[in-house]
XYZ file of N, CA and C in Angstrom:
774
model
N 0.828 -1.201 0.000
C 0.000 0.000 0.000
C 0.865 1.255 0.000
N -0.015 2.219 -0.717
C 1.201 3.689 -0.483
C 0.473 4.451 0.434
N 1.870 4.807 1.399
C 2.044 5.747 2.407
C 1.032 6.917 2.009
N 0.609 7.387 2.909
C -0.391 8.453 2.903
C 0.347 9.482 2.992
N -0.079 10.079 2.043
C 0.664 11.815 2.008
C 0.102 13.138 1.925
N 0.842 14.382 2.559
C 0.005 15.597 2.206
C 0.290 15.914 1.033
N -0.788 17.187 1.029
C -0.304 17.935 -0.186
C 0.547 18.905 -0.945
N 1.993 18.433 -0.251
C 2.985 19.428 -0.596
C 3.650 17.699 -1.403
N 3.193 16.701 -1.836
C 3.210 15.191 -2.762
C 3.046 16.089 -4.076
N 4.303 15.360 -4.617
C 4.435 16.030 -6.284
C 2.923 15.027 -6.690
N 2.456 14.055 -6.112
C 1.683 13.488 -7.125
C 0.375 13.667 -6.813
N -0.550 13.741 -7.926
C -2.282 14.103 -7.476
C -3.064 12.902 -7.153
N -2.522 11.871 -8.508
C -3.306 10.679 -7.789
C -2.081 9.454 -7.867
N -2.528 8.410 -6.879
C -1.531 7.134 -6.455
C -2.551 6.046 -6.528
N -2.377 5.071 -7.557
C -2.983 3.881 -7.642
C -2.305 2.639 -7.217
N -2.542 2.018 -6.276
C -1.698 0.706 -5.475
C -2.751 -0.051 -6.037
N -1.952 -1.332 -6.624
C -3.002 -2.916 -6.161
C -4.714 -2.923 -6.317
N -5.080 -2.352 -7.585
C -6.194 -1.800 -7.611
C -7.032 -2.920 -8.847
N -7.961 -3.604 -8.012
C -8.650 -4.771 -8.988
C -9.984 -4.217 -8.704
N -10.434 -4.432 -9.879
C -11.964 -4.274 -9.672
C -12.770 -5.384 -10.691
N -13.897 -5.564 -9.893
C -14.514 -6.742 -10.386
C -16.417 -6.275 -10.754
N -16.950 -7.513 -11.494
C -18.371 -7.165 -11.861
C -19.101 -8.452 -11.568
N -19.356 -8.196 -10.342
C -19.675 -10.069 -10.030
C -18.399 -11.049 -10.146
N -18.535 -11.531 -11.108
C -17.179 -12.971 -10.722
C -16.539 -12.418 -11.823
N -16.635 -11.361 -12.790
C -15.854 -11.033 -13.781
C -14.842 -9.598 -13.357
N -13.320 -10.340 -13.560
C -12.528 -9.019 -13.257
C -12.076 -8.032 -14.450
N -12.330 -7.005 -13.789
C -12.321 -6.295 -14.935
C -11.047 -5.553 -15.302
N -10.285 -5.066 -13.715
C -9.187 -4.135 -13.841
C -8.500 -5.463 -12.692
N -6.936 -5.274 -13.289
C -5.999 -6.392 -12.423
C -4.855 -5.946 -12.260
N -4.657 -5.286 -10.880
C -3.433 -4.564 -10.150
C -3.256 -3.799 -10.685
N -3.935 -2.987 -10.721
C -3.226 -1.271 -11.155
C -2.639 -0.577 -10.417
N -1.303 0.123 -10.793
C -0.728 0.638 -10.383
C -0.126 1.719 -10.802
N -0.534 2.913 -10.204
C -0.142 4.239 -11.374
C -0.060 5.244 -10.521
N 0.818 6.357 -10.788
C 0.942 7.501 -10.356
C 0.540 8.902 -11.134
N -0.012 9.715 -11.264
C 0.185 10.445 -11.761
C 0.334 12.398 -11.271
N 0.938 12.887 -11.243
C 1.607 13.721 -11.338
C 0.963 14.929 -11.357
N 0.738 16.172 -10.542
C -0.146 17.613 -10.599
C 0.545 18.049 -11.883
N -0.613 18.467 -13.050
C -0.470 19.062 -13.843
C -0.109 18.255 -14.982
N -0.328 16.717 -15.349
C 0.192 15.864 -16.028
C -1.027 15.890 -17.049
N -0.437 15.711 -18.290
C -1.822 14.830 -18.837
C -1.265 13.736 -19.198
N -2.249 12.724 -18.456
C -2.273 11.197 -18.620
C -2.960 10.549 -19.991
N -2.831 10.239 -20.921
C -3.436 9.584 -22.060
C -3.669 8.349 -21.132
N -4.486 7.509 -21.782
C -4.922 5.911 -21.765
C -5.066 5.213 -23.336
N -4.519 4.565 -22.856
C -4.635 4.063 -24.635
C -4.903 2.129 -24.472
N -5.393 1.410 -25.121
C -5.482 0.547 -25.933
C -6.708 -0.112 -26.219
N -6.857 -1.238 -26.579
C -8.171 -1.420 -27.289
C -9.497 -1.178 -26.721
N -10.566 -1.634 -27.758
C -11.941 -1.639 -26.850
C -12.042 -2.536 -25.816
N -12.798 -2.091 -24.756
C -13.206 -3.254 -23.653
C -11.820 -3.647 -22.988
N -10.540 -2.624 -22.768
C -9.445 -3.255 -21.641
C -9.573 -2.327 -21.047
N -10.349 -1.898 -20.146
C -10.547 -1.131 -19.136
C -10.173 0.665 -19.055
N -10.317 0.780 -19.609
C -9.629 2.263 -19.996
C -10.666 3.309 -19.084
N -11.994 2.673 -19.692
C -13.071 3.851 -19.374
C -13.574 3.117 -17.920
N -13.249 2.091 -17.842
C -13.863 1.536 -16.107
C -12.882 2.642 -15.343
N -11.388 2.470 -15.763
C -10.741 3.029 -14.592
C -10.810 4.613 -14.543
N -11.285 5.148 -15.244
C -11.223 6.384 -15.240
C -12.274 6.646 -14.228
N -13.428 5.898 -14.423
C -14.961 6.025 -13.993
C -14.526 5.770 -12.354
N -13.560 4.687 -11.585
C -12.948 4.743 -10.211
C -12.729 5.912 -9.984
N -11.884 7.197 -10.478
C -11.407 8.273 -10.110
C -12.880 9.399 -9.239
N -13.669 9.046 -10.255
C -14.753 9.818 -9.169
C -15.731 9.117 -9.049
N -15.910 7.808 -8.491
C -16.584 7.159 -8.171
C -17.583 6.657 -8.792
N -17.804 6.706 -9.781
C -19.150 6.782 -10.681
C -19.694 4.858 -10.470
N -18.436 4.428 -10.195
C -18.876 3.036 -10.352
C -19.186 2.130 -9.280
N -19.726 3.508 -8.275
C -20.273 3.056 -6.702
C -21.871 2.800 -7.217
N -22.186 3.328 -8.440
C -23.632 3.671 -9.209
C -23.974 2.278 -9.542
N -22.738 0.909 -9.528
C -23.202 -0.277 -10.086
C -23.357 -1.558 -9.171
N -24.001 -2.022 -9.190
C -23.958 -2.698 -7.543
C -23.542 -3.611 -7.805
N -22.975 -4.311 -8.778
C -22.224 -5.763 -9.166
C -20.665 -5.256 -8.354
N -20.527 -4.275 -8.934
C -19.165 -3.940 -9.158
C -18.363 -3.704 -7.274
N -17.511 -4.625 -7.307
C -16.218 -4.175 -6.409
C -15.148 -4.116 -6.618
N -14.613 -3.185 -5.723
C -13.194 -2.881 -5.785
C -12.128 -3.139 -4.434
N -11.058 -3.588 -4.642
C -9.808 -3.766 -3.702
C -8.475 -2.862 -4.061
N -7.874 -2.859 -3.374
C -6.902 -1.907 -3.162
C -6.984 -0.227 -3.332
N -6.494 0.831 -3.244
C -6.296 1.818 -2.679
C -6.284 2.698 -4.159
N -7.238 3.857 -3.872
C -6.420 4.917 -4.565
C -6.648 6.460 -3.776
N -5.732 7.317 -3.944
C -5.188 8.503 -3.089
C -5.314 9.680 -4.106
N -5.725 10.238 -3.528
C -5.963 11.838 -3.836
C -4.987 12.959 -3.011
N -4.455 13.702 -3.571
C -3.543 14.441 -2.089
C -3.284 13.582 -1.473
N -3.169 12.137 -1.186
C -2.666 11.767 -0.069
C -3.811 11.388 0.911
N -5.076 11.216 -0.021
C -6.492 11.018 0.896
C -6.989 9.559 0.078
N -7.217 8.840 0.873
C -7.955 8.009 0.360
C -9.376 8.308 -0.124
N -9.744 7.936 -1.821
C -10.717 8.764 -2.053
C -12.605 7.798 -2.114
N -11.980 6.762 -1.289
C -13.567 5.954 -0.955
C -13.346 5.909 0.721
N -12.390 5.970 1.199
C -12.587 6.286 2.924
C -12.942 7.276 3.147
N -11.633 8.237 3.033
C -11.433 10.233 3.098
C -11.841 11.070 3.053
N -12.352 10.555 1.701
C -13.078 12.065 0.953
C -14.792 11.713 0.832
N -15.357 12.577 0.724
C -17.153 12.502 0.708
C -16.959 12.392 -0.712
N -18.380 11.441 -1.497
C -18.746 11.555 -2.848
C -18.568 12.416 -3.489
N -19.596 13.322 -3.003
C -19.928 14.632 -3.498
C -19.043 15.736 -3.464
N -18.025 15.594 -2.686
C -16.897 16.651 -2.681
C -15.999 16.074 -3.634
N -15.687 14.659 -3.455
C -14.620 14.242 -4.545
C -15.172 14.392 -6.035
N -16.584 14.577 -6.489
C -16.755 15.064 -7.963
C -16.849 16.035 -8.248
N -16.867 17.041 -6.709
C -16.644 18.772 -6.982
C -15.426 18.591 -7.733
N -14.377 18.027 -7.088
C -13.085 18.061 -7.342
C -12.233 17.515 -8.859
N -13.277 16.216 -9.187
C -12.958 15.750 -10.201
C -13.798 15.670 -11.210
N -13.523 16.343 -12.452
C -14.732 16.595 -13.567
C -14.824 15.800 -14.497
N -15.471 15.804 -15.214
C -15.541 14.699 -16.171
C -16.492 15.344 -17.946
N -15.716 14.722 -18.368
C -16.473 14.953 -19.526
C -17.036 13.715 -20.475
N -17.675 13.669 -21.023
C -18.380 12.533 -21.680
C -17.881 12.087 -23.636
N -17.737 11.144 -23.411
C -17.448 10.529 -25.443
C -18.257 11.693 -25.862
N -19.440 11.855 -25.864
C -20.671 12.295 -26.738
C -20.822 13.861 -25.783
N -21.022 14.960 -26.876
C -21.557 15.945 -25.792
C -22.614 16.070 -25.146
N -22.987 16.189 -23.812
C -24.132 16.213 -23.223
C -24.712 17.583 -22.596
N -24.851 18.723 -23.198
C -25.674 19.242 -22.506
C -26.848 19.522 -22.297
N -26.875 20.035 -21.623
C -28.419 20.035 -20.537
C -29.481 20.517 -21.488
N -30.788 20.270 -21.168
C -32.004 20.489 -22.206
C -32.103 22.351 -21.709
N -31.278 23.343 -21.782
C -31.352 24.627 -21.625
C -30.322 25.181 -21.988
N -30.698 26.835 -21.650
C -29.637 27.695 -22.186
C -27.943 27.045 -21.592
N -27.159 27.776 -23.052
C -25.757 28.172 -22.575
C -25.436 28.342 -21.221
N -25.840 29.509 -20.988
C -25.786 30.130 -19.809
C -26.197 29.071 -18.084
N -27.168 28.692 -18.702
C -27.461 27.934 -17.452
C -26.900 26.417 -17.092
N -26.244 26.043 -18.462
C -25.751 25.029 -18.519
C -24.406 24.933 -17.706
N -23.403 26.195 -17.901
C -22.508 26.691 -17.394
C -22.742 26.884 -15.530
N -23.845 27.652 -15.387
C -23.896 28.417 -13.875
C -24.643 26.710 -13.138
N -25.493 25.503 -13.653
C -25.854 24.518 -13.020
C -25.412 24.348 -11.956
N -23.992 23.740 -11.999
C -23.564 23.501 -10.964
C -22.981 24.026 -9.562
N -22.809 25.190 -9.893
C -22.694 26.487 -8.904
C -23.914 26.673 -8.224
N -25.227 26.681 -9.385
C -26.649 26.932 -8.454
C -26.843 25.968 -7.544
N -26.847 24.629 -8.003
C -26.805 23.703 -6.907
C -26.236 23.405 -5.834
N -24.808 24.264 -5.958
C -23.741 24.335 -4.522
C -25.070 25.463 -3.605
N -25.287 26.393 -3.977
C -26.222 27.047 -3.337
C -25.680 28.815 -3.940
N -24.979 28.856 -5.028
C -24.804 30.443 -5.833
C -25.898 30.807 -5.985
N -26.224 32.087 -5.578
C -27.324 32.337 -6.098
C -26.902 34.083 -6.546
N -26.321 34.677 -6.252
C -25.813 36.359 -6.700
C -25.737 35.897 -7.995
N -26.518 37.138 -8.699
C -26.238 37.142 -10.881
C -25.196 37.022 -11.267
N -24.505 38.726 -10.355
C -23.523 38.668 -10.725
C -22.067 37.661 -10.474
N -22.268 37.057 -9.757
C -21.109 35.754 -9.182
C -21.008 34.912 -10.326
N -22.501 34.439 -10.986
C -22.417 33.248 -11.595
C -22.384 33.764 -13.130
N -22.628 34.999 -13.172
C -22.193 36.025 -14.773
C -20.413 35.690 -14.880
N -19.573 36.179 -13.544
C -18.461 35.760 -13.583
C -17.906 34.797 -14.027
N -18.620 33.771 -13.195
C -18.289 32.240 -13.126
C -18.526 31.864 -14.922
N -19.916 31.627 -15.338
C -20.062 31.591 -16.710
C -18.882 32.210 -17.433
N -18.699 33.422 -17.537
C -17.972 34.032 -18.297
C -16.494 33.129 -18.422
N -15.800 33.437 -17.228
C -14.550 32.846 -17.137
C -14.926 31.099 -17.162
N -15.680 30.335 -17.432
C -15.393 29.046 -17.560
C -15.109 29.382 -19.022
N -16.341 30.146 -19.667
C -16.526 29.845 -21.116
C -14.701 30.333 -22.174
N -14.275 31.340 -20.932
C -13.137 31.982 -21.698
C -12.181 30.517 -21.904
N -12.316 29.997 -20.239
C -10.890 28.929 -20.456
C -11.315 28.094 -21.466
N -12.366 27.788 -21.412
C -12.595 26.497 -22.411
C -12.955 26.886 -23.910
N -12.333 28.417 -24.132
C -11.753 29.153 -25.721
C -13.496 28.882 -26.435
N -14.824 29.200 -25.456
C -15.873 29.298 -26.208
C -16.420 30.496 -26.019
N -16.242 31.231 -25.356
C -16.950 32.949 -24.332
C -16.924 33.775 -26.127
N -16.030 33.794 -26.980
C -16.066 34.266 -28.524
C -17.045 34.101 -29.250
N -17.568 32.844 -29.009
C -18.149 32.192 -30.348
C -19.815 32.353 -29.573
N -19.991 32.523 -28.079
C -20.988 32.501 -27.468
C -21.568 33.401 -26.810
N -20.961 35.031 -26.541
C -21.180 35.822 -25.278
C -21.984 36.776 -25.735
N -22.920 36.603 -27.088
C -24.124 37.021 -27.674
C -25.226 36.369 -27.644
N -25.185 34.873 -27.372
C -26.513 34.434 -27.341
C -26.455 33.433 -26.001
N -25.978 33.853 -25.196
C -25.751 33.144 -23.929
C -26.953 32.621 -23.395
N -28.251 33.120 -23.950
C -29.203 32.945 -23.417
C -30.272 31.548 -24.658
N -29.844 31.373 -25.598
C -30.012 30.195 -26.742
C -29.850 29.049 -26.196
N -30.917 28.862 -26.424
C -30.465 26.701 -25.962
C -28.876 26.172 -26.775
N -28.343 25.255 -25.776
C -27.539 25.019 -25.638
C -27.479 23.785 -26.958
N -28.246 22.807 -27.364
C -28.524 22.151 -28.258
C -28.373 22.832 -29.846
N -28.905 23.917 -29.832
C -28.217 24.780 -30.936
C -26.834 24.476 -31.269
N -26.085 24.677 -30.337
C -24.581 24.704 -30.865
C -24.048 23.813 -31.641
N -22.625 23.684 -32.304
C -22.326 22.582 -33.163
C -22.021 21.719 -32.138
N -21.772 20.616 -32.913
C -21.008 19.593 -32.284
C -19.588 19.448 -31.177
N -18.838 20.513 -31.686
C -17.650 20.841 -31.073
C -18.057 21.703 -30.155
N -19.071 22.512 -30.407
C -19.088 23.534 -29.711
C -19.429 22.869 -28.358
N -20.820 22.167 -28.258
C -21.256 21.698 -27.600
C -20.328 20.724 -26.504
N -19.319 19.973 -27.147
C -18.354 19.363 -26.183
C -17.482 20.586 -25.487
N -17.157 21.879 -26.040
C -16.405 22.790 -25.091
C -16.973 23.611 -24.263
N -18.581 23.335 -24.459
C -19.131 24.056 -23.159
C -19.645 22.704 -22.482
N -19.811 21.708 -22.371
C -19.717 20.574 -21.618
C -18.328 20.699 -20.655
N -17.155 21.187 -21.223
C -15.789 21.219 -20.832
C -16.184 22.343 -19.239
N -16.482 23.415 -20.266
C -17.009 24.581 -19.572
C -17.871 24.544 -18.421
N -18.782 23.683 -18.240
C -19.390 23.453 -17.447
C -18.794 22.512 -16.165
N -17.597 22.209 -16.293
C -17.321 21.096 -15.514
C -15.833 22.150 -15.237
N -15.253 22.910 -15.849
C -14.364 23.966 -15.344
C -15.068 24.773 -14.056
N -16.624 25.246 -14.156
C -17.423 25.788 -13.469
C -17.082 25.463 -11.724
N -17.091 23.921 -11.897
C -17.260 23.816 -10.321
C -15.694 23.823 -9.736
N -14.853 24.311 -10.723
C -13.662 24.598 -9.777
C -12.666 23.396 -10.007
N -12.693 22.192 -10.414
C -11.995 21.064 -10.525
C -10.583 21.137 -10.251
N -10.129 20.163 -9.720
C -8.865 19.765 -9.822
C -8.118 18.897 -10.947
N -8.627 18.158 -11.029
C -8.486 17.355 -12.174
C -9.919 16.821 -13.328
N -9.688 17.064 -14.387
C -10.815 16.854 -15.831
C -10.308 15.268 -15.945
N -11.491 14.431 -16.140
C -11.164 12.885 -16.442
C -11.821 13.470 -18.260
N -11.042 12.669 -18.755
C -11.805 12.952 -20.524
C -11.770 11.241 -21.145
N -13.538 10.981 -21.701
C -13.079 9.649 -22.128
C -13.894 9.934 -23.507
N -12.612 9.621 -24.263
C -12.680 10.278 -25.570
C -13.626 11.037 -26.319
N -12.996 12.327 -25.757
C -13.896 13.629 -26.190
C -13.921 14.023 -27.266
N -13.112 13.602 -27.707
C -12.924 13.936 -29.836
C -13.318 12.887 -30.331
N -14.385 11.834 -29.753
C -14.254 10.923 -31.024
C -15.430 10.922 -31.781
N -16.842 11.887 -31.169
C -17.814 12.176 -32.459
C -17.626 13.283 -32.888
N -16.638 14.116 -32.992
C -16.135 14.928 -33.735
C -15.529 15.098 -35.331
N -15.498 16.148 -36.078
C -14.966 16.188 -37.140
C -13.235 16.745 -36.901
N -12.728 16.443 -37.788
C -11.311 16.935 -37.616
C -11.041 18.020 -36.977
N -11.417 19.749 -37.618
C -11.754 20.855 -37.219
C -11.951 20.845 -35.756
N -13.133 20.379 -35.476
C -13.460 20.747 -33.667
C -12.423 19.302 -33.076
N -11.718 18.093 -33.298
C -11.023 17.673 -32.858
C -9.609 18.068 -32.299
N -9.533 19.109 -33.478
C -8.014 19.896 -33.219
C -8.350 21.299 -32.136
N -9.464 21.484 -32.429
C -9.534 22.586 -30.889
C -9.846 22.256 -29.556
N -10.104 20.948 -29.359
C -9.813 20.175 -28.105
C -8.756 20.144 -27.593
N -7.880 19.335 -28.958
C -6.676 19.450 -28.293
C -5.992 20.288 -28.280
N -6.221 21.479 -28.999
C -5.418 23.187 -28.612
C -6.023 23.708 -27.150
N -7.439 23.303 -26.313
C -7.973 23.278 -25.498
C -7.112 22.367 -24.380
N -6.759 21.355 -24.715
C -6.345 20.865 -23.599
C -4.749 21.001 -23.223
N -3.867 21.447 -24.189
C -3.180 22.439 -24.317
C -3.099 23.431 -23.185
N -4.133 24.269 -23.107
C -4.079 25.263 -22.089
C -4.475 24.792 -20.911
N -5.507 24.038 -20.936
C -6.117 23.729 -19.313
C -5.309 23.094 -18.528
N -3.830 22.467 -19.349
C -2.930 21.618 -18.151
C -2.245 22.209 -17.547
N -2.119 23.656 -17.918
C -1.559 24.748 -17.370
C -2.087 25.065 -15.392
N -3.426 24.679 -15.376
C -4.552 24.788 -14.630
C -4.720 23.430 -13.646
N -5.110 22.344 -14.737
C -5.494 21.304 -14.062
C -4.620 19.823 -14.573
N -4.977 18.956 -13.579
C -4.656 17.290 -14.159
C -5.796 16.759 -14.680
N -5.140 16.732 -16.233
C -6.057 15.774 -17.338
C -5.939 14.374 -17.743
N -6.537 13.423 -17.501
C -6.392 12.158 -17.573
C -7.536 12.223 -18.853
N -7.150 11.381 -19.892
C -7.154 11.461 -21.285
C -7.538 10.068 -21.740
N -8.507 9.358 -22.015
C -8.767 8.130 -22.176
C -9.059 8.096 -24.119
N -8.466 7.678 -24.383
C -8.632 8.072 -26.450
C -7.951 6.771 -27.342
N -8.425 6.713 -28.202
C -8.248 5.270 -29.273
C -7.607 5.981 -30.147
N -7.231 7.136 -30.356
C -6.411 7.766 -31.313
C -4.998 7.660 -31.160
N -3.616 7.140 -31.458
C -2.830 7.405 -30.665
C -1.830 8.792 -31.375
N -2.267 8.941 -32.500
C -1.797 10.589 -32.612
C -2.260 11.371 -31.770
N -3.240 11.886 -31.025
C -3.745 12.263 -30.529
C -3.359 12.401 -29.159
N -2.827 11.086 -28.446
C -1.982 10.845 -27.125
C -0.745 11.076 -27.845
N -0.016 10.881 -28.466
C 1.186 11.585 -28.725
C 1.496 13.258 -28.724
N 0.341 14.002 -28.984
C 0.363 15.413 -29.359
C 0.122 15.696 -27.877
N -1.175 15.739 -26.879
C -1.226 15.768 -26.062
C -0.947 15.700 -24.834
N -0.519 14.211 -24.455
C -0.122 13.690 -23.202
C 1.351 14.332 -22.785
N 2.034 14.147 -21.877
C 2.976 14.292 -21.248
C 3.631 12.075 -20.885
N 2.026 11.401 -20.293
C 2.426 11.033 -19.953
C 1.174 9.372 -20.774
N 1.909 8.372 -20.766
C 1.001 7.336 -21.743
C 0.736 5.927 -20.996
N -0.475 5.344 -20.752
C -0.902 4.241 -19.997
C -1.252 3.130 -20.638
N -0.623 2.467 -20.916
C -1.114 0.813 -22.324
C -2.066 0.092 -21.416
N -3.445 -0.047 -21.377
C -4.058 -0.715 -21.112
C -4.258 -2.280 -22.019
N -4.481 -3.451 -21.581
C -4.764 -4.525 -22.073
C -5.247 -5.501 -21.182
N -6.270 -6.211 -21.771
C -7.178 -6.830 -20.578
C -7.206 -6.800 -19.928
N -7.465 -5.333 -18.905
C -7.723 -5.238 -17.973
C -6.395 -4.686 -17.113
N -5.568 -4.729 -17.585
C -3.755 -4.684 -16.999
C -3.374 -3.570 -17.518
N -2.348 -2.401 -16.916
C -1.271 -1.901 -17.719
C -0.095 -2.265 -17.759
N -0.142 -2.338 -19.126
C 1.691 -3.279 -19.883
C 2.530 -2.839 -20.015
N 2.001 -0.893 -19.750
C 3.197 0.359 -19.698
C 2.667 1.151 -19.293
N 3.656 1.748 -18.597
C 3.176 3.616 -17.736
C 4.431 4.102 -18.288
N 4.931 5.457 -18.906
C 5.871 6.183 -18.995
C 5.566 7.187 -19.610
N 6.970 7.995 -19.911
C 6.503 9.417 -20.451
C 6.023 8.834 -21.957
N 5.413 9.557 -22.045
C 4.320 9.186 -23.662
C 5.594 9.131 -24.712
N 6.919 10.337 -24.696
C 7.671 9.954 -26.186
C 8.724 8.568 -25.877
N 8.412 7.745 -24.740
C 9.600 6.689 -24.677
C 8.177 5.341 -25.258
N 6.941 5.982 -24.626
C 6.500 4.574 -25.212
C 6.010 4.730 -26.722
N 5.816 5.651 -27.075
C 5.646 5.967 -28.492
C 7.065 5.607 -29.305
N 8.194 5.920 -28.616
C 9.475 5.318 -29.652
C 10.419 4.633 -28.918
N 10.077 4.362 -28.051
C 10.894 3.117 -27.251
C 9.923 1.965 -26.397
N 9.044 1.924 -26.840
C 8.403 0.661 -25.645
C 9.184 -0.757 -25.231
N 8.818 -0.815 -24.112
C 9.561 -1.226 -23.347
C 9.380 -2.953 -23.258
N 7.383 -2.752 -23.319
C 6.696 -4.258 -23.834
C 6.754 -4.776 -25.482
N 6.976 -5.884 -26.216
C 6.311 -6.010 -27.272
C 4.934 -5.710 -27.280
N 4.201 -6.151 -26.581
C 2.634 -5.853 -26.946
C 2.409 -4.574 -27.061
N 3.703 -3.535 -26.602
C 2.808 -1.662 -26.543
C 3.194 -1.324 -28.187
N 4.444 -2.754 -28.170
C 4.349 -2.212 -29.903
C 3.772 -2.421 -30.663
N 3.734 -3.719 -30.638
C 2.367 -4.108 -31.406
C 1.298 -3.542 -31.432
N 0.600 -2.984 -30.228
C -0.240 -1.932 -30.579
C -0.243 -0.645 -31.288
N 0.539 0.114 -31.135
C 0.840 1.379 -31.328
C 1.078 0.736 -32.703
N 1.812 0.309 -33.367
C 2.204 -0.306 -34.547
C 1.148 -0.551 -35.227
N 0.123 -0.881 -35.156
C -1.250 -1.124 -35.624
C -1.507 -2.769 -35.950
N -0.607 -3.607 -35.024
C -0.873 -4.662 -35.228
C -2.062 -5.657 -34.674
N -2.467 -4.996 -33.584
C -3.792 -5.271 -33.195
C -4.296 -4.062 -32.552
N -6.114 -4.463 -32.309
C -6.528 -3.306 -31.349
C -7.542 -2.276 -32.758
């Protein structure tokens, strides 16, 4: 198990010995990962090796399934984040964005201020702020700060995933989980994601779950080979992109399976 630490720990999150199961089927087997304040983490390999389960551990989402258990430890600051930390504070903390864009059946505007109203914001002007500056970081406040008040469904496709972004900048996050946010996208709004995520690592820790691996090459800092359920590599993204360490990360990346 890893030592419990404060938050003066270069690392944001610490994964020890981490299996998770769905009834008698295991799904994730000893994970073990660190990652780093201010990192972006890619995930990479095929469909169905756990990529998007483990992301879904980080803020609990998969307390939502009642088959599902989990063993061993994972740490936040140095907090255990199913003992330590409350639900609901640990998804203040950790945001998430969805494959598909999802926003809310209403305005821009309210799509953005949601989650603030529900903390209990209620001043205009606070959540005019708040709106504003999510929409700036997430490079949409340009394309939007005329019809802020337009259903949110209007927007394009891209658009719609960067105020999804926007909305989850809103509650303040520490770390953005992303499971592949460019992939109903067209090229165009794919490349302003990742000029988007670009800036936000400046800000936050992005853990990056994507089947593209140009995409984790341009992006990441840092690259996770998932395979049944296992990772076969953790390192900085340009050693496993041109030095892997496993045959199988080559074979993947190589396009030999997957």
């Amino acid at each position: 198990m890893i030592d419990n630490r404060n938050e003066n720990n270069e690392y944001k999150i610490e994964v020890s010995g981490l299996d998770l199961f769905y009834g008698d089927f295991q799904a994730l087997v000893n994970i073990n990962l660190a990652i780093k304040r201010g990192d972006v983490a890619a995930l990479i390999g095929p469909s169905g090796c756990g990529k998007s389960t483990f992301i879904r551990i980080l803020n609990r989402m998969n307390d939502l399934i009642p088959s599902c258990r989990i063993t061993g430890q994972v740490l936040m600051d140095g907090q255990d984040i199913h003992n330590d930390i409350d639900v609901t504070e640990l998804r203040s903390r950790v945001g998430m964005v969805f494959q598909k864009p999802n926003p809310f059946n209403m305005s821009i505007f309210d799509n953005v201020a949601y989650g603030k109203r529900m903390q209990g914001v209620k001043d205009k002007r606070a959540l005019s702020d708040i709106v504003e500056t999510s929409l700036k970081k997430a490079a949409l406040w340009g394309e939007v700060k005329d019809r802020l008040k337009k259903p949110a469904q209007a927007l394009s496709g891209g658009q719609q995933q960067r105020l999804c972004i926007a909305r989850s900048i809103a509650m303040e996050p520490e770390i953005i989980l992303m499971d592949e946010p460019t992939s109903a996208l067209d090229p165009i709004a794919t490349g302003r994601i990742e000029e988007l995520i670009g800036e936000l690592k400046q800000e936050f820790t992005i853990i990056l779950v994507t089947h593209a691996m140009h995409q984790a090459s341009r992006v990441s800092n840092k690259t996770a080979f998932f395979l049944l359920g296992e990772i076969i590599e953790y390192n900085d993204t340009r050693e496993v992109f041109t030095n892997p360490r496993d045959k199988r990360t080559e074979d993947y990346i190589s396009g030999r399976f997957g």
